[in-house]
Amino acid sequence: MRLRVMTERDVPGGLRLNTLSGWNQTAADWHRFLCNSPRGCFVMENHGKVAGTATTICYENRFAWIGMVLVDPEYRNQGIGTQLLKKTIEYLDDARVATMKLDATPLGKPLYTNLGFVDECEIERWILKRSAGTRPALCAPLGEIPMEQIFRFDEELFGADRSFLLRSLFAEAPEFAIAVCEGGLPLGYAFGRCGLFADHLGPWMARSRAAAEKVLQEFLSRSSRETLIVDCMKSNSMGVELLSAYGFAPSRLLTRMVRGSNVYRGRPASFCAILGPEFG
Ligand SMILES: CC(C)(COP(=O)(O)OP(=O)(O)OC[C@H]1O[C@@H](n2cnc3c(N)ncnc32)[C@H](O)[C@@H]1OP(=O)(O)O)[C@@H](O)C(=O)NCCC(=O)NCCS
């Protein structure tokens, strides 16, 4: 077994692991990590085979996100997950990142608790399964997307500038970049991804219920997939109500956890949906 930095050649191995776990990420997501964090993603390799992974991504040195903590089912309960996690913590400590965050599955949570992460809030994954042909009619075009204003708004809520990620989502799935504006100012916005088995809405943010609903309706009409997923902040009653009203069902709970000082908190409760557990 060898723990080393992940490279582009490991992407098929990473994709194999997330597929085995029923996760929705694509090769584009792995490339997004490697492109933004070329020294901060790791694999456990066994004779050329990727047996485990963990990624990090830094947001302006304010905080970093740990994600894609995955171990091949054949190799679980041998300490590989813990070793990968310790490696990411060591890497971030060396980079002098004071705050580490992640969104934990119930399987991953004990590992993180053992390494000093504490609970911050809860996120619920919601799924909509619909049959082909049940899409609502296309909404009217929404006009220009005021990107810079959206980036500043997002920074205020997220706690750091992540426009580099939002730009990459926009480049890959421009149809899911949605903005509801009034007087040129965004009242609500969203980005999205075409995942392995579902289209994924997030981040999704709105200042009012009407704007949130309009964004959701747009996403529902722009996606052509039968399965849609959204990771909603549990405390955001607006998001929860709208998802229920549009037929989504809760499927699993994630716990946002933090290690170290938590200075740049942002306003997570203001998000209807996060970008995704692997990015925050
Ligand atoms: C969560 C996950 C990454 C853990 O990986 P792992 O390699 O099995 O993790 P570890 O082996 O380090 O730890 C798992 C358990 O095995 C125990 N363990 C560690 N080394 C061991 C050994 N040599 N012998 C027996 N047990 C051992 C650990 O103490 C831990 O037990 P605990 O949960 O009661 O504390 C893995 O289950 C996984 O890929 N799950 C699916 C994806 C997922 O949910 N990832 C987490 C995202 S937040």
Short mmCIF file of C-alpha atoms in Angstrom, two decimals, residues 30-236:
data_model
loop_
_atom_site.label_atom_id
_atom_site.label_comp_id
_atom_site.label_asym_id
_atom_site.label_seq_id
_atom_site.Cartn_x
_atom_site.Cartn_y
_atom_site.Cartn_z
CA TRP A 30 -12.22 14.93 -10.08
CA HIS A 31 -10.50 17.18 -12.63
CA ARG A 32 -11.94 20.21 -10.83
CA PHE A 33 -10.21 19.07 -7.63
CA LEU A 34 -6.90 18.30 -9.32
CA CYS A 35 -6.92 21.57 -11.23
CA ASN A 36 -7.57 23.66 -8.09
CA SER A 37 -5.58 21.58 -5.63
CA PRO A 38 -2.84 19.74 -7.56
CA ARG A 39 -0.78 18.88 -4.43
CA GLY A 40 -3.69 18.46 -2.03
CA CYS A 41 -5.52 15.35 -3.27
CA PHE A 42 -4.38 11.89 -2.21
CA VAL A 43 -4.80 8.22 -3.08
CA MET A 44 -3.97 4.99 -1.33
CA GLU A 45 -2.61 2.75 -4.05
CA ASN A 46 -2.32 -1.02 -3.87
CA HIS A 47 -0.26 -2.54 -6.72
CA GLY A 48 -1.42 0.11 -9.17
CA LYS A 49 -5.06 0.03 -8.01
CA VAL A 50 -6.69 3.02 -6.29
CA ALA A 51 -7.98 1.66 -2.96
CA GLY A 52 -8.86 4.99 -1.34
CA THR A 53 -9.04 8.73 -1.99
CA ALA A 54 -9.32 12.08 -0.20
CA THR A 55 -9.37 15.60 -1.64
CA THR A 56 -8.88 19.10 -0.29
CA ILE A 57 -9.73 22.48 -1.70
CA CYS A 58 -8.70 25.81 -0.16
CA TYR A 59 -10.87 28.88 -0.11
CA GLU A 60 -8.62 31.95 0.08
CA ASN A 61 -6.64 30.39 2.94
CA ARG A 62 -9.68 31.16 5.11
CA PHE A 63 -10.77 27.55 5.30
CA ALA A 64 -10.34 24.33 3.38
CA TRP A 65 -12.82 21.65 2.45
CA ILE A 66 -12.04 17.93 2.70
CA GLY A 67 -14.01 15.68 0.38
CA MET A 68 -14.14 12.46 -1.60
CA VAL A 69 -13.07 10.37 1.41
CA LEU A 70 -13.70 6.97 -0.15
CA VAL A 71 -12.30 3.52 0.48
CA ASP A 72 -12.92 0.51 -1.76
CA PRO A 73 -15.38 -1.77 0.13
CA GLU A 74 -12.80 -4.59 -0.17
CA TYR A 75 -10.30 -2.57 1.87
CA ARG A 76 -12.47 -1.01 4.57
CA ASN A 77 -11.87 -1.25 8.33
CA GLN A 78 -8.11 -1.51 7.90
CA GLY A 79 -7.32 2.08 8.79
CA ILE A 80 -7.02 3.39 5.21
CA GLY A 81 -9.71 6.05 5.63
CA THR A 82 -8.01 7.29 8.80
CA GLN A 83 -4.58 7.40 7.12
CA LEU A 84 -5.96 9.38 4.18
CA LEU A 85 -7.67 11.81 6.49
CA LYS A 86 -4.54 12.27 8.59
CA LYS A 87 -2.63 13.01 5.38
CA THR A 88 -5.08 15.74 4.35
CA ILE A 89 -4.89 17.29 7.83
CA GLU A 90 -1.07 17.24 7.71
CA TYR A 91 -1.11 18.82 4.26
CA LEU A 92 -3.48 21.59 5.37
CA ASP A 93 -1.55 22.16 8.61
CA ASP A 94 1.64 22.57 6.53
CA ALA A 95 -0.24 25.05 4.31
CA ARG A 96 -1.21 26.92 7.50
CA VAL A 97 -4.93 26.60 6.89
CA ALA A 98 -6.48 27.16 10.32
CA THR A 99 -9.97 25.87 9.56
CA MET A 100 -10.90 22.54 7.96
CA LYS A 101 -14.45 21.68 7.08
CA LEU A 102 -16.35 18.79 5.57
CA ASP A 103 -19.83 17.36 5.17
CA ALA A 104 -19.83 13.91 6.72
CA THR A 105 -21.89 10.86 5.86
CA PRO A 106 -22.94 8.68 8.82
CA LEU A 107 -20.18 6.20 7.78
CA GLY A 108 -17.48 8.87 7.77
CA LYS A 109 -18.56 10.73 10.90
CA PRO A 110 -16.79 8.53 13.51
CA LEU A 111 -13.48 8.97 11.67
CA TYR A 112 -13.78 12.74 11.74
CA THR A 113 -14.90 12.87 15.36
CA ASN A 114 -11.83 10.80 16.31
CA LEU A 115 -9.62 13.37 14.59
CA GLY A 116 -11.09 16.39 16.34
CA PHE A 117 -13.88 17.55 14.01
CA VAL A 118 -17.03 18.86 15.72
CA ASP A 119 -20.60 19.24 14.41
CA GLU A 120 -21.65 22.57 12.91
CA CYS A 121 -25.03 21.95 11.25
CA GLU A 122 -27.06 19.45 9.28
CA ILE A 123 -27.73 19.08 5.60
CA GLU A 124 -30.27 16.82 4.00
CA ARG A 125 -30.06 15.31 0.55
CA TRP A 126 -33.37 15.44 -1.33
CA ILE A 127 -34.14 13.38 -4.43
CA LEU A 128 -36.78 13.75 -7.10
CA LYS A 129 -37.52 10.79 -9.34
CA ARG A 130 -39.71 11.70 -12.25
CA SER A 131 -40.66 9.92 -15.43
CA ALA A 132 -39.64 11.26 -18.82
CA GLY A 133 -42.18 13.74 -20.10
CA THR A 134 -43.20 15.15 -16.70
CA ARG A 135 -41.02 18.24 -17.03
CA PRO A 136 -42.80 21.56 -16.51
CA ALA A 137 -42.94 23.84 -19.52
CA LEU A 138 -39.86 25.97 -20.14
CA CYS A 139 -39.87 29.25 -18.28
CA ALA A 140 -39.33 32.54 -20.06
CA PRO A 141 -35.66 33.42 -20.62
CA LEU A 142 -34.23 35.21 -17.59
CA GLY A 143 -31.77 37.43 -19.44
CA GLU A 144 -28.16 38.13 -18.61
CA ILE A 145 -26.57 36.50 -15.55
CA PRO A 146 -24.95 39.26 -13.41
CA MET A 147 -21.96 37.08 -12.56
CA GLU A 148 -19.86 39.53 -10.56
CA GLN A 149 -22.80 40.46 -8.33
CA ILE A 150 -23.61 36.81 -7.80
CA PHE A 151 -20.00 36.06 -6.87
CA ARG A 152 -19.97 38.84 -4.24
CA PHE A 153 -23.35 37.72 -2.86
CA ASP A 154 -22.10 34.12 -2.73
CA GLU A 155 -18.89 35.15 -0.96
CA GLU A 156 -20.84 36.93 1.76
CA LEU A 157 -22.97 33.84 2.40
CA PHE A 158 -20.32 31.14 1.93
CA GLY A 159 -17.58 32.93 3.88
CA ALA A 160 -14.97 33.05 1.11
CA ASP A 161 -14.62 33.77 -2.58
CA ARG A 162 -15.25 30.60 -4.59
CA SER A 163 -15.89 32.26 -7.93
CA PHE A 164 -13.23 29.97 -9.51
CA LEU A 165 -15.54 27.01 -8.79
CA LEU A 166 -18.73 28.77 -9.83
CA ARG A 167 -17.07 29.74 -13.11
CA SER A 168 -16.11 26.13 -13.76
CA LEU A 169 -19.69 24.99 -13.06
CA PHE A 170 -20.95 27.65 -15.44
CA ALA A 171 -18.50 26.58 -18.16
CA GLU A 172 -19.62 22.96 -17.93
CA ALA A 173 -23.37 23.42 -17.46
CA PRO A 174 -24.36 26.95 -18.53
CA GLU A 175 -27.99 25.82 -18.71
CA PHE A 176 -28.01 25.47 -14.90
CA ALA A 177 -26.69 28.97 -14.17
CA ILE A 178 -29.92 30.66 -13.14
CA ALA A 179 -30.49 34.17 -11.81
CA VAL A 180 -33.67 35.96 -10.78
CA CYS A 181 -33.02 39.70 -10.76
CA GLU A 182 -34.78 42.90 -9.87
CA GLY A 183 -33.33 46.20 -11.03
CA GLY A 184 -30.19 44.34 -12.15
CA LEU A 185 -29.59 42.87 -8.66
CA PRO A 186 -29.81 39.14 -8.04
CA LEU A 187 -32.69 38.11 -5.77
CA GLY A 188 -31.82 34.47 -6.27
CA TYR A 189 -29.28 32.35 -8.14
CA ALA A 190 -28.22 28.79 -8.69
CA PHE A 191 -25.65 26.70 -10.47
CA GLY A 192 -25.79 22.99 -11.20
CA ARG A 193 -23.94 19.93 -12.41
CA CYS A 194 -24.74 16.97 -14.65
CA GLY A 195 -23.78 14.07 -12.40
CA LEU A 196 -23.31 10.39 -13.00
CA PHE A 197 -26.92 9.41 -12.30
CA ALA A 198 -28.64 12.74 -11.60
CA ASP A 199 -28.58 16.45 -12.28
CA HIS A 200 -27.53 18.24 -9.11
CA LEU A 201 -28.80 21.70 -8.13
CA GLY A 202 -26.43 23.74 -5.98
CA PRO A 203 -25.55 26.24 -4.76
CA TRP A 204 -29.12 27.55 -4.69
CA MET A 205 -29.78 30.80 -2.89
CA ALA A 206 -32.63 33.32 -2.78
CA ARG A 207 -33.62 36.37 -0.80
CA SER A 208 -37.34 35.56 -1.02
CA ARG A 209 -39.57 32.51 -1.35
CA ALA A 210 -40.83 33.71 -4.72
CA ALA A 211 -37.27 34.00 -6.07
CA ALA A 212 -36.33 30.60 -4.62
CA GLU A 213 -39.34 29.00 -6.27
CA LYS A 214 -38.59 30.62 -9.61
CA VAL A 215 -35.03 29.29 -9.49
CA LEU A 216 -36.25 25.78 -8.66
CA GLN A 217 -38.84 25.86 -11.43
CA GLU A 218 -36.16 26.92 -13.90
CA PHE A 219 -33.91 24.06 -12.83
CA LEU A 220 -36.77 21.56 -13.15
CA SER A 221 -37.55 22.71 -16.65
CA ARG A 222 -33.95 23.01 -17.84
CA SER A 223 -32.92 19.53 -16.71
CA SER A 224 -33.87 16.62 -18.92
CA ARG A 225 -32.90 13.93 -16.38
CA GLU A 226 -35.30 11.68 -14.52
CA THR A 227 -33.38 11.91 -11.24
CA LEU A 228 -32.57 15.24 -9.60
CA ILE A 229 -30.74 15.88 -6.34
CA VAL A 230 -30.41 18.85 -4.01
CA ASP A 231 -28.43 19.10 -0.74
CA CYS A 232 -30.59 21.42 1.35
CA MET A 233 -29.59 23.10 4.61
CA LYS A 234 -31.89 21.46 7.16
CA SER A 235 -32.53 24.76 8.92
CA ASN A 236 -33.58 26.52 5.72
#
